[in-house]
Coordinates of C-alpha atoms in Angstrom, one line a residue:
Chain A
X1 CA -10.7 -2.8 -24.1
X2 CA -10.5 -6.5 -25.5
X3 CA -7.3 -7.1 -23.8
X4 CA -9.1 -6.5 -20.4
X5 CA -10.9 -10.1 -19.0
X6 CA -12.5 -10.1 -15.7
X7 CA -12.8 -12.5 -13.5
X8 CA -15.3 -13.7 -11.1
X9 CA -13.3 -15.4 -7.6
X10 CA -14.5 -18.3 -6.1
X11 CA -14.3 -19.2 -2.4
X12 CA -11.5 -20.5 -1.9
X13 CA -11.1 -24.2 -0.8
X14 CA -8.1 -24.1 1.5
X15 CA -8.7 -24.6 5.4
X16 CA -5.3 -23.2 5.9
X17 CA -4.8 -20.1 4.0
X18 CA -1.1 -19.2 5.5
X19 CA -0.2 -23.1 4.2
X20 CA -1.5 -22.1 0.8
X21 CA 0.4 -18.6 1.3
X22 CA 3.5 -20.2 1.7
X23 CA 2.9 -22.6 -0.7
X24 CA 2.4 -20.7 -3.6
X25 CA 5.0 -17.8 -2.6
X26 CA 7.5 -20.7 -3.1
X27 CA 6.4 -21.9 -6.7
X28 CA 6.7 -18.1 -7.1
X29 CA 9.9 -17.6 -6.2
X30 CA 10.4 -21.0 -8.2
X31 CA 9.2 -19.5 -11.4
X32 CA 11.0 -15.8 -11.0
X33 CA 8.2 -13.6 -10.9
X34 CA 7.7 -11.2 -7.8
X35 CA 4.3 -10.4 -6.8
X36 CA 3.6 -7.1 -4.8
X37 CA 0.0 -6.8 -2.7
X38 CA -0.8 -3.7 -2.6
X39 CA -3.3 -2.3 0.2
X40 CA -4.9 0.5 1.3
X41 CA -8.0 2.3 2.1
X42 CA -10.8 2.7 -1.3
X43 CA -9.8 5.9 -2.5
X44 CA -5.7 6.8 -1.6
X45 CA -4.6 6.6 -5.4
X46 CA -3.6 3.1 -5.8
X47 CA -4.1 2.9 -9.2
X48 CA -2.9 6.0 -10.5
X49 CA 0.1 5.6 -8.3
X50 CA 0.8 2.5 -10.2
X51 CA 0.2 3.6 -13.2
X52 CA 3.1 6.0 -12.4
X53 CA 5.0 4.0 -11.3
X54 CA 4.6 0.5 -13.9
X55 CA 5.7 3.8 -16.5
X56 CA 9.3 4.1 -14.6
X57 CA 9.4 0.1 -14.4
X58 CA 7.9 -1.2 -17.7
X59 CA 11.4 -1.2 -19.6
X60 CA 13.3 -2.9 -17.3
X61 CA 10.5 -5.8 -16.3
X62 CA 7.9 -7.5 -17.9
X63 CA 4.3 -6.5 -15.9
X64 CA 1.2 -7.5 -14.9
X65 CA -1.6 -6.0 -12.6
X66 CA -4.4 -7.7 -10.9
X67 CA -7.3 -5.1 -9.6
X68 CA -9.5 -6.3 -7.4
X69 CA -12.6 -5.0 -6.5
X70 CA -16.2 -5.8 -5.3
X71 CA -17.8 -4.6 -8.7
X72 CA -16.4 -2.3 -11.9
X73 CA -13.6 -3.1 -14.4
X74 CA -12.6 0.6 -14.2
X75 CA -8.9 0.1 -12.5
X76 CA -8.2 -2.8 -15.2
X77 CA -9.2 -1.0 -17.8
X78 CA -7.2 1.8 -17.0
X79 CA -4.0 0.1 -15.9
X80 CA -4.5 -1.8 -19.2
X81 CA -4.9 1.8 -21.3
X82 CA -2.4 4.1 -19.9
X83 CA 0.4 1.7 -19.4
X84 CA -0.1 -0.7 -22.3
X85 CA 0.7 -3.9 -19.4
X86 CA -1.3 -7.3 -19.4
X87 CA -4.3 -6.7 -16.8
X88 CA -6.9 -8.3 -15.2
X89 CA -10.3 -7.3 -13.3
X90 CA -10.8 -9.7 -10.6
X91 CA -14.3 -9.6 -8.9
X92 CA -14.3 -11.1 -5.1
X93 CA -18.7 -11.1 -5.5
X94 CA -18.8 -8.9 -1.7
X95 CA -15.4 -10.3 -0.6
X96 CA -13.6 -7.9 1.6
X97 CA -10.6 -9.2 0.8
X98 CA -8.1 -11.8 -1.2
X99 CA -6.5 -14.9 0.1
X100 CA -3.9 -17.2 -1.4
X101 CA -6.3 -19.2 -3.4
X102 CA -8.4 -16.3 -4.6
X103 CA -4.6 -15.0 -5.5
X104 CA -4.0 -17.9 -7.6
X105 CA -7.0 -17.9 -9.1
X106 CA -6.3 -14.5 -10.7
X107 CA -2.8 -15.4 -11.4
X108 CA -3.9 -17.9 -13.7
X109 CA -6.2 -15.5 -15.3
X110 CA -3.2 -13.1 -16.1
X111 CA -1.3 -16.2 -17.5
X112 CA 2.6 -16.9 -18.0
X113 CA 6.0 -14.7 -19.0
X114 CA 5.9 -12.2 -16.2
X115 CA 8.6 -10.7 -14.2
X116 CA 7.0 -8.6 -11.7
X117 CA 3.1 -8.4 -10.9
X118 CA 0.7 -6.3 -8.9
X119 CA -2.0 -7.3 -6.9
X120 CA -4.1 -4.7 -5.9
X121 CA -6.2 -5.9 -3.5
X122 CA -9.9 -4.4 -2.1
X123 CA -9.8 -1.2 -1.0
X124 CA -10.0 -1.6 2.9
X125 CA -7.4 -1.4 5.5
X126 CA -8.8 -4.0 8.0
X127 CA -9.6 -7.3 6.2
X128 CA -6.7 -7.8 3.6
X129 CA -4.3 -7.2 6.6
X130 CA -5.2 -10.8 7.6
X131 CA -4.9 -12.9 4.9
X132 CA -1.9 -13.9 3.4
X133 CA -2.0 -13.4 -0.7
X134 CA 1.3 -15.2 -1.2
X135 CA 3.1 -12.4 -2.1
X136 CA 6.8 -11.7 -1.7
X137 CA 5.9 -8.3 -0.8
X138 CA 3.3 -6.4 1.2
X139 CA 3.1 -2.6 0.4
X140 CA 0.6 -0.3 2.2
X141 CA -0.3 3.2 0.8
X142 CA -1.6 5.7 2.7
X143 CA -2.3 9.4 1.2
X144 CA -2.6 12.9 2.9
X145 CA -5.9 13.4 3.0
X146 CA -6.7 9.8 5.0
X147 CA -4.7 12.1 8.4
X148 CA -1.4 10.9 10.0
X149 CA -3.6 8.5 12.5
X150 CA -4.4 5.7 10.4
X151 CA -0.9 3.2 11.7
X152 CA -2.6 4.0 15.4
X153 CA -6.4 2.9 14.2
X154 CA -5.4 -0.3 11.9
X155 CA -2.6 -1.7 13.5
X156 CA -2.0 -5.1 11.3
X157 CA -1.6 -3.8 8.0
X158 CA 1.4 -1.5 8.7
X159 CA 2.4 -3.9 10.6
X160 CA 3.0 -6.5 8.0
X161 CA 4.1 -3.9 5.4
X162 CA 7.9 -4.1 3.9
X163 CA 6.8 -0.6 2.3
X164 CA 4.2 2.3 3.1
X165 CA 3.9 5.0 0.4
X166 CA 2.7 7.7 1.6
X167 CA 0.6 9.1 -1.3
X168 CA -0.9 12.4 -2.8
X169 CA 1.6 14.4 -1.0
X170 CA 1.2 17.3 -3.6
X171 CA -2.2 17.4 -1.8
X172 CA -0.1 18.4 2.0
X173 CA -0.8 22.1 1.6
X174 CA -4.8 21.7 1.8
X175 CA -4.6 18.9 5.0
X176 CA -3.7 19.0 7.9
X177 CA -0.8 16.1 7.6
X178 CA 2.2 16.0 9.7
X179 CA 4.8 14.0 8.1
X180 CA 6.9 13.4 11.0
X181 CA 3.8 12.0 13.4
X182 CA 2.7 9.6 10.5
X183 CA 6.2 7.8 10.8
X184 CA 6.5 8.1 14.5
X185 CA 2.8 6.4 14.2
X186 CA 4.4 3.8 11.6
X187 CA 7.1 3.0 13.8
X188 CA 5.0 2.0 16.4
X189 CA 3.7 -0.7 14.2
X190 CA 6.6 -1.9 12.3
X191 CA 10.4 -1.4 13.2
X192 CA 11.5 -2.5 9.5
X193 CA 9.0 -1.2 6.8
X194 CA 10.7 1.7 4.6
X195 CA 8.5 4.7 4.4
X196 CA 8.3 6.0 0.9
X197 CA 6.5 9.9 0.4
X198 CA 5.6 10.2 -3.1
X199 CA 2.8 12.5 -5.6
X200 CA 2.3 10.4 -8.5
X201 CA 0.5 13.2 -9.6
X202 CA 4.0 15.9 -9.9
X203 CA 6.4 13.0 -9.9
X204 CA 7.8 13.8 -6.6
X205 CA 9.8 11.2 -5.0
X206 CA 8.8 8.8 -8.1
X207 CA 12.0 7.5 -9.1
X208 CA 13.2 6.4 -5.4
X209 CA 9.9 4.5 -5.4
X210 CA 10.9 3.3 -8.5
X211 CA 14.6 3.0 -7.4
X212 CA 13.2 0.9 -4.5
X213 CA 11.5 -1.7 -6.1
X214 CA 14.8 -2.4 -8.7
X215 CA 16.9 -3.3 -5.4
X216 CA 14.0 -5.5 -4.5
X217 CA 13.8 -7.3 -7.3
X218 CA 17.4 -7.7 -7.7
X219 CA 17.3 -9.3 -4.0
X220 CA 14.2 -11.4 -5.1
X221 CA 16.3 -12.7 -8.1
X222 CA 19.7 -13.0 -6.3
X223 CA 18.1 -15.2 -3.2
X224 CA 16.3 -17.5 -6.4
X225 CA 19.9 -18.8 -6.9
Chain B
X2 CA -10.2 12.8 29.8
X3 CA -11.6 10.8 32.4
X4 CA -15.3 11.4 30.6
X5 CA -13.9 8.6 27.9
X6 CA -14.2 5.5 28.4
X7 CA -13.1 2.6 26.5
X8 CA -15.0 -0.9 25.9
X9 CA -13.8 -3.8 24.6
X10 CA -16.3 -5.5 22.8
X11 CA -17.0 -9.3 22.8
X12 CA -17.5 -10.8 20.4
X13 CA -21.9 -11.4 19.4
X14 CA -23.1 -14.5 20.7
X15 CA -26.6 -13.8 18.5
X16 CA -26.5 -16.7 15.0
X17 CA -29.2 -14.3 13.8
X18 CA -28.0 -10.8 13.1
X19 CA -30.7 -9.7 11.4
X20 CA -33.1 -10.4 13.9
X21 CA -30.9 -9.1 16.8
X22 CA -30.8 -5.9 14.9
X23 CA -35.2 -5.8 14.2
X24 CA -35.0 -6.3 18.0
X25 CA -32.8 -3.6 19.0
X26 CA -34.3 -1.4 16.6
X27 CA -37.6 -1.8 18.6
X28 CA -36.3 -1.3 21.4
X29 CA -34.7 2.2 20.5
X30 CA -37.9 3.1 19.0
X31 CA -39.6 2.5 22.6
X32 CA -37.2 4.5 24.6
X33 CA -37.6 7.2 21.8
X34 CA -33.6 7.4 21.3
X35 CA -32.6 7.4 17.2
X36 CA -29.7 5.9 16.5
X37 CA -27.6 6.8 13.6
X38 CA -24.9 4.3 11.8
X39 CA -22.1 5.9 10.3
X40 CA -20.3 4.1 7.7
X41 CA -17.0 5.2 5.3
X42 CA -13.6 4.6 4.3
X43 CA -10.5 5.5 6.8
X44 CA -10.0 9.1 6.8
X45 CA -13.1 10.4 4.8
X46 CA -13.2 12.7 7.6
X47 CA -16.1 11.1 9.7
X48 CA -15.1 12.6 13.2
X49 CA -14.6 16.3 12.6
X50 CA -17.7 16.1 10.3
X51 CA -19.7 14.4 13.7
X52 CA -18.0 17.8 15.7
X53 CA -19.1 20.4 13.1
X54 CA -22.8 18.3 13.1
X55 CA -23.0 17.9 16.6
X56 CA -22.3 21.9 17.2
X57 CA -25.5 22.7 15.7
X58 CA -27.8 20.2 17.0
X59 CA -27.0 19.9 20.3
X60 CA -29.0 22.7 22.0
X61 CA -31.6 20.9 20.9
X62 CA -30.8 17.1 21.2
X63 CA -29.2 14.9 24.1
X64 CA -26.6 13.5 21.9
X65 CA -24.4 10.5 22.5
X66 CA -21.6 9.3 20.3
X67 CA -19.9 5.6 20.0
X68 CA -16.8 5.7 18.4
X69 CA -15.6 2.2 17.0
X70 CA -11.7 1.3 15.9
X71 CA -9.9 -1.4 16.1
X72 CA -6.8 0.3 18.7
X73 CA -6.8 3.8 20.2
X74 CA -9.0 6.2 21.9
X75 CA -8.3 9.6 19.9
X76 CA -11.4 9.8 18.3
X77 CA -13.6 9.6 21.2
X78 CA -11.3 12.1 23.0
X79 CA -11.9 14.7 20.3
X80 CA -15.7 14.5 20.6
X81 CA -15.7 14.7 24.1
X82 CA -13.4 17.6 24.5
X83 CA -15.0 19.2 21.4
X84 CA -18.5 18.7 21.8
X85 CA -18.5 18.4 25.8
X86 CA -21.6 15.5 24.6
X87 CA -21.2 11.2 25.6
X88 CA -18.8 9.9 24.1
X89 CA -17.4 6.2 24.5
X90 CA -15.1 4.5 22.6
X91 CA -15.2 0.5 21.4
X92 CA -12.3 -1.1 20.4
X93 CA -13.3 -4.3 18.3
X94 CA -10.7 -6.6 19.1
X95 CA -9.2 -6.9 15.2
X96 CA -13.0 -6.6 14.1
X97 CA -14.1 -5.5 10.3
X98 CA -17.7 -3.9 11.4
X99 CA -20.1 -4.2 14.0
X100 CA -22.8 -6.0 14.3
X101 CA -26.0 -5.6 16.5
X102 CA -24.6 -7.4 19.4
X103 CA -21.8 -5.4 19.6
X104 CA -23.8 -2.0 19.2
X105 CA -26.0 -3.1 22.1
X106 CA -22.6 -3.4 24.1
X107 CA -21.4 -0.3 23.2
X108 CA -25.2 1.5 24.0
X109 CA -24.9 0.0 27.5
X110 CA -21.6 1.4 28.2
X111 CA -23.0 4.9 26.8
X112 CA -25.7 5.0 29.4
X113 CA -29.6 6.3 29.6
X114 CA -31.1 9.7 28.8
X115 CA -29.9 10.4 25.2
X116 CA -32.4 11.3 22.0
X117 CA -29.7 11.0 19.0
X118 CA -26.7 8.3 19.3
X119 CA -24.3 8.7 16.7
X120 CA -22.3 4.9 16.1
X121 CA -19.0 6.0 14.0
X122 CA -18.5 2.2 12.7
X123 CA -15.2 0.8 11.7
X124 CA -13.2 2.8 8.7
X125 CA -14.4 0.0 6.0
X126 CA -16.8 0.7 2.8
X127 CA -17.5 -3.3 2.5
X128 CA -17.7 -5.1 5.8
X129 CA -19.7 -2.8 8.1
X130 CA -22.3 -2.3 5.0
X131 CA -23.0 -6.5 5.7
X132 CA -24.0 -6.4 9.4
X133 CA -26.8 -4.3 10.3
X134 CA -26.2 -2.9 13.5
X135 CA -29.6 -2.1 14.4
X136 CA -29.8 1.6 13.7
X137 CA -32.6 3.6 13.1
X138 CA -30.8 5.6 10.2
X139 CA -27.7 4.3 8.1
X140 CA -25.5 6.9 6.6
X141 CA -22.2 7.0 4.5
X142 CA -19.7 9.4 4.0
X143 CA -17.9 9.7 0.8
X144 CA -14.7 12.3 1.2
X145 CA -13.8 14.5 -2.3
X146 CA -10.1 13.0 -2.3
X147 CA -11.4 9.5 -2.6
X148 CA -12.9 9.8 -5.8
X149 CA -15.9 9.7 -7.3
X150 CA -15.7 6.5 -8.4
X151 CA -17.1 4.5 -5.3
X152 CA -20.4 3.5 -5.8
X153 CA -19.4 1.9 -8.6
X154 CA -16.8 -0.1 -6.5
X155 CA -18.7 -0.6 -3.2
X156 CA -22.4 -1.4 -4.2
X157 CA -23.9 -2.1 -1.1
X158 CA -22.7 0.3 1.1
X159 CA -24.6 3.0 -1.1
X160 CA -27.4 0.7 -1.7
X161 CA -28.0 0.6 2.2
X162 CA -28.0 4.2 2.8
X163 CA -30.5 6.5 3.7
X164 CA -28.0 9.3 3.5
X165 CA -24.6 10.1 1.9
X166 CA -22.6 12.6 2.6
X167 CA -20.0 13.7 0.0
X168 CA -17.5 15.7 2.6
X169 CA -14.5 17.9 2.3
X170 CA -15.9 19.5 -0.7
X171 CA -13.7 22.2 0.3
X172 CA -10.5 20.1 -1.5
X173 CA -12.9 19.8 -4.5
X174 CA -10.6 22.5 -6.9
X175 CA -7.2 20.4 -5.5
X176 CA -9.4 16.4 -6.6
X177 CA -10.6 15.6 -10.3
X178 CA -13.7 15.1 -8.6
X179 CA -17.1 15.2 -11.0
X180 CA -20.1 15.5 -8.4
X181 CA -22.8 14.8 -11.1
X182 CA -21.1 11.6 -11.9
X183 CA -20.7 10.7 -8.4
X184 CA -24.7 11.2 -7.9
X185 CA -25.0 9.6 -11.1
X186 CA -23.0 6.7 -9.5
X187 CA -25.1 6.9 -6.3
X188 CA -28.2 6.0 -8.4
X189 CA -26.9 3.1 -10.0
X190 CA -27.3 2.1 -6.5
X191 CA -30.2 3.8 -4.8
X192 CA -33.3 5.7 -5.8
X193 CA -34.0 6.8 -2.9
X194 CA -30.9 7.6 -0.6
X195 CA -30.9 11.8 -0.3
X196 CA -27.1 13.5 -0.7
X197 CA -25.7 16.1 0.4
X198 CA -22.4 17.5 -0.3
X199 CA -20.6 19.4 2.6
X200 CA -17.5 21.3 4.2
X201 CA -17.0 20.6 8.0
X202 CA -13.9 22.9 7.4
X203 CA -15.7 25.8 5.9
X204 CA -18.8 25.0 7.0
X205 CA -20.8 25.3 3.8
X206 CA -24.0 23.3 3.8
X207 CA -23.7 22.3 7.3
X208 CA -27.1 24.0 8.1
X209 CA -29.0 22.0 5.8
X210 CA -26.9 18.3 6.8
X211 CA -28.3 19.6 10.4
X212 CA -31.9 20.6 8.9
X213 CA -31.8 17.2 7.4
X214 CA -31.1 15.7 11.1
X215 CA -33.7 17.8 12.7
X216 CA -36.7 16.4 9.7
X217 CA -35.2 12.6 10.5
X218 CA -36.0 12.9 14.3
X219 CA -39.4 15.0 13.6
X220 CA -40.2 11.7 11.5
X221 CA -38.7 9.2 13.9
X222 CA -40.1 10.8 17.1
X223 CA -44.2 10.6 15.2
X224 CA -43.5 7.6 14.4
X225 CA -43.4 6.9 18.1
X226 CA -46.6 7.7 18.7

């Protein structure tokens, strides 16, 4: 796929990433475009979950997806192919993570005349947690299989969620996943996130995901005024 | 259970990992005790795969297990109560991985007499794959629902093993998972690592993951001498 650059990230040269965070969420919010982190584990359906859902989104707002990952333009690619929306492989060379600078760099990569973005960051639940991307929303997902424990094992990243999908859930019949323990486990971490069960693969649940994210944007567009 | 304890580690005051890790390798190898890293994502199943191991070894091995997350003590517990073997459990203090300093901790609060220590490392396919922890053997665990895609994604996790396990191969007809093209995968990134795809749930090839333990510490035990 032509359309589908990657990128290489450098170290970034800020000494205070949660400055540069701030920083660049502001000329963000400046220039009207929303940009979602997304985390979780390597492996919970991030990008077929997106792919889902940029398909319910992609009239309404203009999109772009950053996929970041250690090696392979796979994600891009796909994004790129099944959704038809501007894309871009970002390679972090054996970075566990991205910070605001490495966040930037991609955005710049990706280029102008965007509404709404995705950043999908490495697949890990520890790392990302800690650095602030710069993004006016963090969303965790966290699929069946993965067992209701993960918000008691890595505490930070539901804790700075605004949203945790809860993903695969057509898979529930073949794991032993209690729904109810997950978000009592949630809850322990996060008072405010909303929880959000979804299968990208039947659809279930799709359109309130998809029905969430149109309030947030409208909010992210009402407090630009 | 009062069996359980929990350590906080410290963080490693070594500058030299590498050399830490030679060291305590050694000094395994001297008291004759193998120990065995164990690195995946979150939730490929690494604990109840450790159980279902740990069943058929244990008659003949005195087997210890180190259980490493960043907050709670369930895993450990399960062991314990499951296996009746050593179990402790090390919390890492926000920590990506371990390292060799912190595995020596962890060792220490296990205690003497053991033959095979099993070191469940932090949920994380990139971080833990950077530090060697001073291990004897250095295994990953690769669950069906995370795709077969992973070695292209996390190169040096794979590149380091001696051993991957593809688990929950029971979920395989549920997960578009091609197990050719995930050995294929594995290649790109070792010639050498073995793999063996198993079912802690149904059991299935669980005898021959064991038989592969048993040839390991054959191996590891003449090398003693």
């Amino acid at each position: 796929m032509s359309e589908v650059r990657t990128i290489l990230l450098r170290k970034s040269v800020f000494e205070d990433n949660d400055r540069a965070a701030d920083a660049l969420r502001a000329r963000m919010k400046e220039r009207g475009v929303c940009l979602v982190n997304v985390m979780s584990s390597p492996g919970s359906g991030k990008t077929t979950l997106l792919v889902a859902l940029i398909e319910r989104l992609k009239q309404h707002y203009r999109i772009g997806v950053m996929e970041a990952d250690i090696d392979s333009d796979k994600d891009a690619v796909t994004v790129a192919k099944k959704t038809g929306c501007r894309a871009v492989q970002l390679h972090t060379d054996g970075m566990c993570h991205l910070d605001a600078g490495m966040t930037e760099q991609g955005l710049q990569a990706l280029g102008d005349g965007l509404d709404l973005i995705f950043l999908e960051n490495v697949g890990n639940l520890v790392c990302p947690a800690e650095y602030d991307t710069g993004a006016a929303l963090d969303l965790v997902i966290l699929s069946v299989p993965e067992g209701e424990d993960k918000p008691l094992k890595y505490p930070l990243v539901f804790q700075k969620a605004d949203l945790v999908i809860i993903s695969k859930t057509d898979a529930a019949p073949y794991f032993p996943f209690d729904i109810s323990r997950c978000i009592r486990g949630i809850r322990t971490r996060s008072d405010t996130a909303d929880v959000i069960p979804v299968s990208a693969k039947t659809g279930n649940n799709m359109e309130t995901l998809a029905g969430w994210f149109t309030q947030k944007l409208a909010e992210f567009r009402k407090a630009e005024n």
